[in-house]
Coordinates of N, CA and C in Angstrom, one line a residue:
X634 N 0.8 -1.2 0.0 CA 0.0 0.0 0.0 C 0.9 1.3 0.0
X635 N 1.8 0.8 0.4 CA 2.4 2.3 0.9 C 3.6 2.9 -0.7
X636 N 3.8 1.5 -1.0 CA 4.7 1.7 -2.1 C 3.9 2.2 -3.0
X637 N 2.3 1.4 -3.2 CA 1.3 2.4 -4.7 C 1.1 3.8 -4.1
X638 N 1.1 4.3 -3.2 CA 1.0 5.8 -2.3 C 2.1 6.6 -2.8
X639 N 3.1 6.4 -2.5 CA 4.1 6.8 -3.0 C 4.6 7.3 -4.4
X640 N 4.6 5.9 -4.9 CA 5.0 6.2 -6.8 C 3.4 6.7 -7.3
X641 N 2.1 7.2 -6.9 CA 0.8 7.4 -7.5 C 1.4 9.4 -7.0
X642 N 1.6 9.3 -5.6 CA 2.9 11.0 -5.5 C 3.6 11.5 -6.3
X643 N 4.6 10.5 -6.7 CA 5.8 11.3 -7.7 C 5.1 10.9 -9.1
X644 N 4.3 10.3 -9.5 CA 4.0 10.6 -10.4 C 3.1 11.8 -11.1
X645 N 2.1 12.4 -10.0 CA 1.8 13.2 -9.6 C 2.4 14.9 -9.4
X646 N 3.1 14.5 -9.1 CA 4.0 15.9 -8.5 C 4.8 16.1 -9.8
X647 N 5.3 15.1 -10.7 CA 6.0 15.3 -11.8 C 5.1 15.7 -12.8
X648 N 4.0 15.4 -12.9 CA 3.3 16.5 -13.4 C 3.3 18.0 -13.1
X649 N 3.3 18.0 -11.7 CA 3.2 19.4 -11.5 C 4.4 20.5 -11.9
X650 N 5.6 19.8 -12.1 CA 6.7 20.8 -12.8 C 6.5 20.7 -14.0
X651 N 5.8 20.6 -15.0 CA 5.5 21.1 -16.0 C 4.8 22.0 -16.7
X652 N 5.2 22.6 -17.0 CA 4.3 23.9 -17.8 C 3.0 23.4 -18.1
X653 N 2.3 24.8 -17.9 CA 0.4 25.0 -18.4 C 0.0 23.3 -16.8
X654 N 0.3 23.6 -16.0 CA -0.7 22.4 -14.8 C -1.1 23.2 -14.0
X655 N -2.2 22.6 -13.7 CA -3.0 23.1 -12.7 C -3.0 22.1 -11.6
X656 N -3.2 22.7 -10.6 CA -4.3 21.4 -9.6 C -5.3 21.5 -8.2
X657 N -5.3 20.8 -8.0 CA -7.0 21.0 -6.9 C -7.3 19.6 -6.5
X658 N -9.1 20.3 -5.9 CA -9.2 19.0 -5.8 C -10.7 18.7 -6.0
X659 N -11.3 17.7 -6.0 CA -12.5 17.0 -6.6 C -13.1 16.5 -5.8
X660 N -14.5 16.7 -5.5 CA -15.2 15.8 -4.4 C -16.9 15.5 -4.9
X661 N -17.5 14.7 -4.8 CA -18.6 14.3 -5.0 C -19.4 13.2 -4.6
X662 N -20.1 12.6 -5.3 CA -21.2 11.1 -4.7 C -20.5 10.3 -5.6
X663 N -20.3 9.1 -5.3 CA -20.4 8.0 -6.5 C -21.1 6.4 -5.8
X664 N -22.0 6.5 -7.5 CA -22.5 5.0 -6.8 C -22.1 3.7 -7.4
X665 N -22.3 2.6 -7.0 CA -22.2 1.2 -8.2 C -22.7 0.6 -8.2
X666 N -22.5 -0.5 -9.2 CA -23.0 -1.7 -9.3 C -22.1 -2.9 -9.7
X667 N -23.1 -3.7 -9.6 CA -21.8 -5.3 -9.5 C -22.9 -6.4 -10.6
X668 N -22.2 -6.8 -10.9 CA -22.9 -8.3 -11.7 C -22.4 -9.4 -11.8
X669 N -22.2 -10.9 -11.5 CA -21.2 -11.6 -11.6 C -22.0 -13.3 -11.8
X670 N -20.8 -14.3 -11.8 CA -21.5 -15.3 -12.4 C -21.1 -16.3 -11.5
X671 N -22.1 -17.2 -10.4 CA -21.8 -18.1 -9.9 C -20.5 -19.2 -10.1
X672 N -20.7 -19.6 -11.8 CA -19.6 -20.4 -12.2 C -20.1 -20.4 -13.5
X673 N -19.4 -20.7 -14.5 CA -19.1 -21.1 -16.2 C -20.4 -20.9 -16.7
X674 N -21.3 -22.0 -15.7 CA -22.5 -22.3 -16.8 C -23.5 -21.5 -16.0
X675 N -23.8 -21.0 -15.2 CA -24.6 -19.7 -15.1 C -24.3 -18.1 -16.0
X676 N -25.9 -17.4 -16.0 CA -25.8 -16.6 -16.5 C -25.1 -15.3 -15.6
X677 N -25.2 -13.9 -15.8 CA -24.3 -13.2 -15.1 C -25.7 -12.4 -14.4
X678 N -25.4 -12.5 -13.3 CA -26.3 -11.5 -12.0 C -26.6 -10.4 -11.8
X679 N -26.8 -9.5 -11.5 CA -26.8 -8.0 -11.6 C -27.4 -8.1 -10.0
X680 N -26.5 -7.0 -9.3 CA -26.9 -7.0 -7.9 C -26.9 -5.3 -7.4
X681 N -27.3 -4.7 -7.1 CA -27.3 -3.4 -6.3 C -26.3 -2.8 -5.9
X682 N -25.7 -1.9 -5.7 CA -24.4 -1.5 -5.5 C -24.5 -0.4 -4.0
X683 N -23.6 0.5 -3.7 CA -23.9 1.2 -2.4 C -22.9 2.8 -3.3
X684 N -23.7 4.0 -2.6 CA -23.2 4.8 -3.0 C -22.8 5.7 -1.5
X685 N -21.6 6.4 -1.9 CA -20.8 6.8 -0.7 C -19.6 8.4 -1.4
X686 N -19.6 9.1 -0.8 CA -18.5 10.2 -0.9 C -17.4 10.1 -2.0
X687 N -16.9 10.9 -2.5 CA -15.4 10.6 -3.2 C -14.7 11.9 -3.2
X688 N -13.6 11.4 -3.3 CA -12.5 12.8 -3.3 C -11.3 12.5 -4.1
X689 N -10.6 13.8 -4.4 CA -9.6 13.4 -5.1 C -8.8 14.6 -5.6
X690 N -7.4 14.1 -5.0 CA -6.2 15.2 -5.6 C -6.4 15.7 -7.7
X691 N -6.1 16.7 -7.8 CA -6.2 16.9 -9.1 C -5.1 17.2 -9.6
X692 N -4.2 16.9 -10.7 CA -3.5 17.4 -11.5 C -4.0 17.7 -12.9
X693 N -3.7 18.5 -13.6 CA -4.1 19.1 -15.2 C -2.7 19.4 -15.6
X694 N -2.6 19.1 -16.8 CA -1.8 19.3 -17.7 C -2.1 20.1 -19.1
X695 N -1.9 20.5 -19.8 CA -2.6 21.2 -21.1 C -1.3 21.3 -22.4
X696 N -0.9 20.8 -23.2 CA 0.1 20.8 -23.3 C 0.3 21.1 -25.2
X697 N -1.3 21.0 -25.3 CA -1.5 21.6 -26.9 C -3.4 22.4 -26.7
X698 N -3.2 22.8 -27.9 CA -4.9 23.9 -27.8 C -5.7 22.6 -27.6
X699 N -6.3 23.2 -27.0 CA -7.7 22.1 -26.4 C -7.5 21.1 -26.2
X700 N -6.3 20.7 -25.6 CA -6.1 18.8 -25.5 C -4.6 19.0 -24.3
X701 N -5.2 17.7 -23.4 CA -4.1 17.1 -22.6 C -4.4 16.6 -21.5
X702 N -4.2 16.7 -20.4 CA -3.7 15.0 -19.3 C -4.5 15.4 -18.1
X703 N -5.5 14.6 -17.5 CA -5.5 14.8 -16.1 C -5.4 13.2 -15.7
X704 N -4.9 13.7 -14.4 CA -4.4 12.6 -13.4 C -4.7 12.6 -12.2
X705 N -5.9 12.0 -11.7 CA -6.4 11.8 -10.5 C -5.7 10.6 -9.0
X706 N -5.6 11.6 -8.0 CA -5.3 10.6 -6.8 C -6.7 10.4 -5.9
X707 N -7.2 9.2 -6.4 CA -8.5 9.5 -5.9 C -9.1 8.3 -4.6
X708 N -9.7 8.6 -3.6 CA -10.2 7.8 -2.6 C -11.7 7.5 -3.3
X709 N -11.8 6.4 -3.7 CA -13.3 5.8 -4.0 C -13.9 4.4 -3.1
X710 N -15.2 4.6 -2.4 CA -15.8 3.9 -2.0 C -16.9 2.9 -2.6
X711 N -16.7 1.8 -2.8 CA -18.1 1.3 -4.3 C -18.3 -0.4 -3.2
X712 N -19.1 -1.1 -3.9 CA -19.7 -1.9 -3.0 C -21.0 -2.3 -3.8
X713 N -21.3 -3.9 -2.9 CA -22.3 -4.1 -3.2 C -23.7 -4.7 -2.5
X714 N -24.7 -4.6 -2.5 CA -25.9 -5.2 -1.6 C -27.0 -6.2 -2.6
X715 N -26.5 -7.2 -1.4 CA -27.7 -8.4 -2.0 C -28.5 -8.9 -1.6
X716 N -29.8 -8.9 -1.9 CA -31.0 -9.1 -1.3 C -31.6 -10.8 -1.2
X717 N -31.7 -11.1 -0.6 CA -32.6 -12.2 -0.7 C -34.1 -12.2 -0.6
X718 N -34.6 -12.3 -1.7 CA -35.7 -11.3 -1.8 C -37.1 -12.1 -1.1
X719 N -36.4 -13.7 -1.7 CA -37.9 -14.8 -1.3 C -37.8 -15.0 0.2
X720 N -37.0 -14.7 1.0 CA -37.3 -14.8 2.6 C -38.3 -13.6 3.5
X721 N -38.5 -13.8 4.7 CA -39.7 -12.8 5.3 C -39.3 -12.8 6.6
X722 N -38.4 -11.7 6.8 CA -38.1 -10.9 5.9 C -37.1 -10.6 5.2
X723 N -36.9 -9.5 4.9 CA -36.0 -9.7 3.0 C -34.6 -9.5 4.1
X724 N -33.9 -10.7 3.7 CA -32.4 -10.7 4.2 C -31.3 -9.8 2.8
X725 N -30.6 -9.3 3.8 CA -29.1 -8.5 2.8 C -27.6 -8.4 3.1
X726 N -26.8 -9.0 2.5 CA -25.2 -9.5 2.2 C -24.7 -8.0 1.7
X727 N -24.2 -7.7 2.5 CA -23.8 -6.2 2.2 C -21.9 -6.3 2.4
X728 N -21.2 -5.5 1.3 CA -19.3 -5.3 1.7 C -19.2 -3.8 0.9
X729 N -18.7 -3.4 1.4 CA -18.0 -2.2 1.0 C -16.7 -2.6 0.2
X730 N -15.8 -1.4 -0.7 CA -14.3 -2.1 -0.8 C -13.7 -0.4 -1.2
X731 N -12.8 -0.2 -0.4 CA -11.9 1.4 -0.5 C -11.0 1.6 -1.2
X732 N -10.9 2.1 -1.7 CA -9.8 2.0 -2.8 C -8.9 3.3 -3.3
X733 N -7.6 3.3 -3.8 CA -7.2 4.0 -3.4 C -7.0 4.2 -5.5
X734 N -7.6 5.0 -6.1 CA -7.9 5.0 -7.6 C -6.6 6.1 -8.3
X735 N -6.2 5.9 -9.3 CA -5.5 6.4 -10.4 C -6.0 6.6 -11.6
X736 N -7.5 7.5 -12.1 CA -7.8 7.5 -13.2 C -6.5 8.8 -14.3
X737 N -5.8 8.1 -15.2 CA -5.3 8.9 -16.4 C -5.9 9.4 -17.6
X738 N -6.5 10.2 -17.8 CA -7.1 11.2 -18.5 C -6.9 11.7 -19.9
X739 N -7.1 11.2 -20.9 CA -6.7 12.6 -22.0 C -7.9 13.5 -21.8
X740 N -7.6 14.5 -22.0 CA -8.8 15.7 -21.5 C -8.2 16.8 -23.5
X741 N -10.4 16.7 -23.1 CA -10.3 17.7 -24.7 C -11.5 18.8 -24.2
X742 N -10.9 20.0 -24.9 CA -12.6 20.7 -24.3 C -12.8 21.8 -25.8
X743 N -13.6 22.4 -25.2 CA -14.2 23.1 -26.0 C -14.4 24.7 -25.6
X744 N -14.3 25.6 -26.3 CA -14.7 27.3 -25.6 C -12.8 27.5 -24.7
X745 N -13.6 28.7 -24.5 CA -12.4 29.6 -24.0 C -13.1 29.8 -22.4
X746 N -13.5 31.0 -21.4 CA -13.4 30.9 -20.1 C -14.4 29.8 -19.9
X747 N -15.3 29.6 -20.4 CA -16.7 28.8 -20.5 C -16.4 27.4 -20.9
X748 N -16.5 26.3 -20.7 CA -15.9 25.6 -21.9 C -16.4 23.8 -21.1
X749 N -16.9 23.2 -22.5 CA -17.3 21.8 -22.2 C -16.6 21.0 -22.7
X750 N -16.3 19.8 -21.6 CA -14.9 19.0 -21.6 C -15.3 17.4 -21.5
X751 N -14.5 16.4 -22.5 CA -14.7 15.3 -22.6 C -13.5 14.6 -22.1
X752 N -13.3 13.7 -21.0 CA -12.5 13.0 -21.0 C -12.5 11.4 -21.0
X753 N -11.3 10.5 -21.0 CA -11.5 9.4 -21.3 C -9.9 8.4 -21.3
X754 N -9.8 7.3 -20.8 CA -8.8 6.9 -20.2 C -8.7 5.7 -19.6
X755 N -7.7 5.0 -18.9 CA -7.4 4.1 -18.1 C -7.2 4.0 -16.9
X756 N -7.9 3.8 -15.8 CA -7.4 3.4 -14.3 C -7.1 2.4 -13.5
X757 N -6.2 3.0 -12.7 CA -5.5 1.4 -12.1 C -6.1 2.1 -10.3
X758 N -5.9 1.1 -9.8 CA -6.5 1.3 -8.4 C -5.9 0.2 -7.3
X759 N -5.8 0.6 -5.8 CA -5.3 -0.6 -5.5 C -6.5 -0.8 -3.8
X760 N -6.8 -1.7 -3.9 CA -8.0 -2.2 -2.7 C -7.2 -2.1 -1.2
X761 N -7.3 -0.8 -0.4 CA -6.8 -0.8 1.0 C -7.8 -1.3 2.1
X762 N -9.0 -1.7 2.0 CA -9.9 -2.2 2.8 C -11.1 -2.9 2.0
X763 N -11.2 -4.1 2.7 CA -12.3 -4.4 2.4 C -13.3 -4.6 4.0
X764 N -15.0 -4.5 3.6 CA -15.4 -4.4 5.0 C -17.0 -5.4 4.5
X765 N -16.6 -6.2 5.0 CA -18.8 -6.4 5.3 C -19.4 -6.0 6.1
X766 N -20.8 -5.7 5.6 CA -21.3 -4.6 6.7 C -22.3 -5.3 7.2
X767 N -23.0 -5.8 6.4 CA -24.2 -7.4 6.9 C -23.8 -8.7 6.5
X768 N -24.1 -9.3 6.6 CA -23.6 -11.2 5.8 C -25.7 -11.6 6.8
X769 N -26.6 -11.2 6.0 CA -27.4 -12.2 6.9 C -28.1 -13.3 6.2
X770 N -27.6 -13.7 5.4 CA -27.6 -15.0 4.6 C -26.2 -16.1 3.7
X771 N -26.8 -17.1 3.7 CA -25.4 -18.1 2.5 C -26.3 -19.0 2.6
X772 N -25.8 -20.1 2.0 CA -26.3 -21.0 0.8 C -27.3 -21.1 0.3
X773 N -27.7 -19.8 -0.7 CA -28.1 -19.2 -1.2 C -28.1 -20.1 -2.5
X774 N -29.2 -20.4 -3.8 CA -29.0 -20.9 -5.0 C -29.6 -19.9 -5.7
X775 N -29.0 -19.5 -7.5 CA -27.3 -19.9 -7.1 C -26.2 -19.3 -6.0
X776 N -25.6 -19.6 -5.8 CA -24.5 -19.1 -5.0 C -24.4 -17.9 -4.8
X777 N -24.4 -17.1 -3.4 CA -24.4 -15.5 -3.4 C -23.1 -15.3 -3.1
X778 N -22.7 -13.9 -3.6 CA -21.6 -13.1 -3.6 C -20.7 -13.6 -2.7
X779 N -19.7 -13.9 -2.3 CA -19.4 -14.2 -0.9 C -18.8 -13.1 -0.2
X780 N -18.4 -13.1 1.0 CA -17.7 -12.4 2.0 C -16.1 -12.2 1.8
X781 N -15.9 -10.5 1.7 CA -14.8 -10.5 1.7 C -13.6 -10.0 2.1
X782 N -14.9 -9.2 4.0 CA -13.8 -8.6 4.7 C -13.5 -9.4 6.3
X783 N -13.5 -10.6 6.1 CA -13.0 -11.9 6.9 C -12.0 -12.0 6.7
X784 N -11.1 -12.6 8.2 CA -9.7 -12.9 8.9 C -9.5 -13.9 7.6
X785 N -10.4 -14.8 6.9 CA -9.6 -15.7 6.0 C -10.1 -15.2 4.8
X786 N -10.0 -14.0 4.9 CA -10.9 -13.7 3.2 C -9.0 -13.4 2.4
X787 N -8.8 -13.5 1.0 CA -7.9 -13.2 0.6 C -8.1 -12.1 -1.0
X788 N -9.0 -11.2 -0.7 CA -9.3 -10.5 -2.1 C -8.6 -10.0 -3.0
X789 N -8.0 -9.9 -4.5 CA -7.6 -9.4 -5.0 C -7.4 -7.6 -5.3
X790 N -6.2 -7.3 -4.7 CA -6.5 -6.0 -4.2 C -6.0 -4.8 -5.7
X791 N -5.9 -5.4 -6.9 CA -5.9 -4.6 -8.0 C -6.8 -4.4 -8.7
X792 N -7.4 -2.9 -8.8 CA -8.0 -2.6 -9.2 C -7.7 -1.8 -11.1
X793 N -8.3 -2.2 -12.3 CA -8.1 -1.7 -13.6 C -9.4 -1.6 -14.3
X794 N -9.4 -0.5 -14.9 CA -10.4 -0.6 -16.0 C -10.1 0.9 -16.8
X795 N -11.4 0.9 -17.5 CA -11.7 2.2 -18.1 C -12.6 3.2 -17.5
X796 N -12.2 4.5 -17.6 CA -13.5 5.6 -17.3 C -13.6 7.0 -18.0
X797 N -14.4 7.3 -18.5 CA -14.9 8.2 -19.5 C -16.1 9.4 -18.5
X798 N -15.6 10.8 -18.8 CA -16.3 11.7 -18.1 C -16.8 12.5 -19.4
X799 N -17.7 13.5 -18.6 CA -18.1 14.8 -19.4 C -18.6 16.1 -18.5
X800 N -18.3 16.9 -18.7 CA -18.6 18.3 -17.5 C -18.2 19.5 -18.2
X801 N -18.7 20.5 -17.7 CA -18.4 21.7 -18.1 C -17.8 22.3 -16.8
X802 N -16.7 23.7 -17.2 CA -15.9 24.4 -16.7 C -16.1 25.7 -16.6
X803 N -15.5 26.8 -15.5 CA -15.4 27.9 -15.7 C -14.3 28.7 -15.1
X804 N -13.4 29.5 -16.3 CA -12.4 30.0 -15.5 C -12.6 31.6 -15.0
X805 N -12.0 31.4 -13.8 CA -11.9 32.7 -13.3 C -10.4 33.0 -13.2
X806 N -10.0 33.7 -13.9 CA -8.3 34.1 -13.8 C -7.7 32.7 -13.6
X807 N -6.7 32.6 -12.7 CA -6.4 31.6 -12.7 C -6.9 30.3 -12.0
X808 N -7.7 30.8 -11.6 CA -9.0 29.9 -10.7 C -9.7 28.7 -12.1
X809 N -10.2 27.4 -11.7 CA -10.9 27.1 -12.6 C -12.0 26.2 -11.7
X810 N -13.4 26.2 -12.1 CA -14.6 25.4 -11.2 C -15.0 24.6 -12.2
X811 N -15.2 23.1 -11.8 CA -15.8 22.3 -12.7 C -17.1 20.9 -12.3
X812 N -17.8 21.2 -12.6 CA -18.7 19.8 -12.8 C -18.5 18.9 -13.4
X813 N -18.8 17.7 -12.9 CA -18.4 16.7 -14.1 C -19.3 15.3 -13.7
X814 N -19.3 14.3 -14.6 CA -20.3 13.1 -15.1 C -19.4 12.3 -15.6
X815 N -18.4 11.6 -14.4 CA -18.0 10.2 -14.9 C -18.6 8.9 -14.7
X816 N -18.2 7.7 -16.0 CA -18.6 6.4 -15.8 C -17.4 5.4 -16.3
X817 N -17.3 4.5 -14.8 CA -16.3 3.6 -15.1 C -16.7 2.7 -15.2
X818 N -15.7 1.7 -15.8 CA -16.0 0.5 -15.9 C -14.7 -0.5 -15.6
X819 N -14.9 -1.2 -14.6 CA -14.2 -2.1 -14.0 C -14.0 -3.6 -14.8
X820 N -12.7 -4.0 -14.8 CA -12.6 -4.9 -15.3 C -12.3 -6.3 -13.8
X821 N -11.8 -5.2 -12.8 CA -11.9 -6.0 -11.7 C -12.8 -7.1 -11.1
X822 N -12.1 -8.5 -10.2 CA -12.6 -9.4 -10.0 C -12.2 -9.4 -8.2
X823 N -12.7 -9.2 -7.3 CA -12.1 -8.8 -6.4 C -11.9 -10.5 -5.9
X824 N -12.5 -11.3 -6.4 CA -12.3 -13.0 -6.1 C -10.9 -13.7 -6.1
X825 N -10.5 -14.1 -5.3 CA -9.0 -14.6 -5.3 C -9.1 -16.0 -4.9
X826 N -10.2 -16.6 -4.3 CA -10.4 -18.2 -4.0 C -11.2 -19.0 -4.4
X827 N -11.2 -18.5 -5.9 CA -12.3 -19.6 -6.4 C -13.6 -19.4 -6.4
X828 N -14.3 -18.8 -5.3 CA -15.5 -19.4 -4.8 C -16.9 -19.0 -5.7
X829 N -16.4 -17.9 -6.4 CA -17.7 -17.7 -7.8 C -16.4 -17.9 -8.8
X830 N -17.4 -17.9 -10.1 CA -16.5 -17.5 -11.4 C -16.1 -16.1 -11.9
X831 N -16.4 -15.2 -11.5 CA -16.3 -14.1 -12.2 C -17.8 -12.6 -11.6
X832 N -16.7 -11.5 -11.8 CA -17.6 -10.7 -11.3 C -16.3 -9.0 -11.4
X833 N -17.9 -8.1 -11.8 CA -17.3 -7.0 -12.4 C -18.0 -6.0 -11.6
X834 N -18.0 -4.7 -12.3 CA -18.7 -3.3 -11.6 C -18.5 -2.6 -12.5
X835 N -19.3 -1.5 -12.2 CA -19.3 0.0 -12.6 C -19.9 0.5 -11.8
X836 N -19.1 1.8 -11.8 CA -19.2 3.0 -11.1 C -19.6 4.6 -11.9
X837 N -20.7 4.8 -11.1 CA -20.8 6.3 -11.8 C -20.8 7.7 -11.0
X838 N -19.7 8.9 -11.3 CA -19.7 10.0 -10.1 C -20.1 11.0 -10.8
X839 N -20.6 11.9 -9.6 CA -21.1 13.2 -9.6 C -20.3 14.3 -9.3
X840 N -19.5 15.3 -9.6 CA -18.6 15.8 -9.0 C -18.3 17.2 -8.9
X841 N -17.6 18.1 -7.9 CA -17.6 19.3 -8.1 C -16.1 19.4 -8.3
X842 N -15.1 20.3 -9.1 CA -13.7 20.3 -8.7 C -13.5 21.9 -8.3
X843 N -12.6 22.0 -8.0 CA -11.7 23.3 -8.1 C -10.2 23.1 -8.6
X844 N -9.4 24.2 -9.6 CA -7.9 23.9 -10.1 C -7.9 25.3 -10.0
X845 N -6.4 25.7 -9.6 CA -5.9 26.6 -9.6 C -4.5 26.4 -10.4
X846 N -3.9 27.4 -11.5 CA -3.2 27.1 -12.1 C -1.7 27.4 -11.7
X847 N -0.7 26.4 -11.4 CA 0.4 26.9 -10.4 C 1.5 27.1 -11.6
X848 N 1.5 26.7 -13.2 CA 2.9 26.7 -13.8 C 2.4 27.2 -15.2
X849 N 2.8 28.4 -15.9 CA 2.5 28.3 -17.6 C 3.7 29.0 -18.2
X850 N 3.7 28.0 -19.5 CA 5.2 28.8 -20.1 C 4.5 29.8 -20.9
X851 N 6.1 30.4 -21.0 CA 5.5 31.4 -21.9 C 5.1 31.6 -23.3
X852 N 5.4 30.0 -23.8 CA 5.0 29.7 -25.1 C 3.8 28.8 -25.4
X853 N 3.1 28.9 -23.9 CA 1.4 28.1 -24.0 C 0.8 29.1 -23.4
X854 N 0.7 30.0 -23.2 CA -0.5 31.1 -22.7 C -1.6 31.1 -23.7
X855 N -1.2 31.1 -25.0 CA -2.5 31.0 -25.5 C -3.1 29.4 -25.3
X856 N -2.8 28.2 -24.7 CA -3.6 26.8 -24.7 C -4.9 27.6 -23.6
X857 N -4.9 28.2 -22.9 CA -6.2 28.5 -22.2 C -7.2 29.8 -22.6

């Protein structure tokens, strides 16, 4: 943990000596969802997810007109809840999982102080806690989600996929405020012992930022 903290830092901060970056920081709601498949010959499930806070260090880069990099150090909370719907009353298998996210960005926008922005990219992530919050059911057919913040639980704590935003911006001098509409998609399987076959997520956030611009050369003043 402490070594992805670290080099997610200097990679981070090495952005920030570069000309035309900004940075700040980002906070909002994000919720999820989960779907997965007991084993081979089942179809894939779709289960309820939990929505919870997010935040996140910002870096910006800008490094041609209308185009270039953001790089998020981001704390995301996502999770899932499962109902057992045919009991009375309705039993639910609830885990949380924390995660400590790296979404990489190409960022394109549009306008001058005003301006609507598309991004789109790769994230890596790495799982610092897992927690269950109810377990009030098992042997469940087919097979329910299992448990994964148990003394013998062993979850896979890498998190990867893709996430794609959209939001509009406003600058004020060198101040910049932004909203934004991202949607990831996890390729993550947090299962490490077998016990289902497979299982994914997505996540979708709500967000407010702030960037303040700390570096611009003097041969990108016009990229903003």
């Amino acid at each position: 943990m402490n070594r992805v903290l670290i080099t997610g830092i200097f990679i981070l901060v090495s952005f920030a000596g570069l000309a035309q970056t900004s940075v700040g920081i980002r906070g909002g709601y994000a919720t999820s969802s989960y779907s997965y498949r007991p084993s081979p010959s089942n179809r894939g499930i779709s289960v309820d997810g939990i929505g919870a806070p997010t935040f996140a260090l910002v870096f910006e880069h800008f490094n041609a007109k209308n185009a270039g990099i953001e790089v998020n150090l981001q704390f995301l909370r996502i999770g899932f809840s499962q109902v057992e719907e045919e009991s009375n009353p309705v039993r639910t298998n609830e885990t949380q999982f924390d995660y400590l996210k790296v979404p990489i960005l190409s960022s394109f926008f549009l306008g001058r102080s005003g301006r609507f922005q598309i991004k789109l990219g790769p994230h890596l992530g790495y799982m610092f806690r897992a927690k269950d919050i109810t377990r009030e059911f098992s042997d469940y057919t087919p097979v329910e989600i299992p448990t994964y913040g148990g003394s013998d639980d062993t979850p896979r704590k890498i998190m990867y996929g893709l996430t794609a935003g959209a939001g509009i911006s406003k600058l004020f001098g060198k101040s910049t405020l932004a909203g934004e509409v991202r949607f990831s998609y996890d390729f993550t399987n947090p299962e490490g012992q077998e016990r289902i076959f497979d299982m994914s997520s997505t996540n979708l956030e709500f967000t407010l930022a702030y960037l303040f611009r700390i570096r611009e050369s003097k041969s990108s003043k016009d990229v903003r």
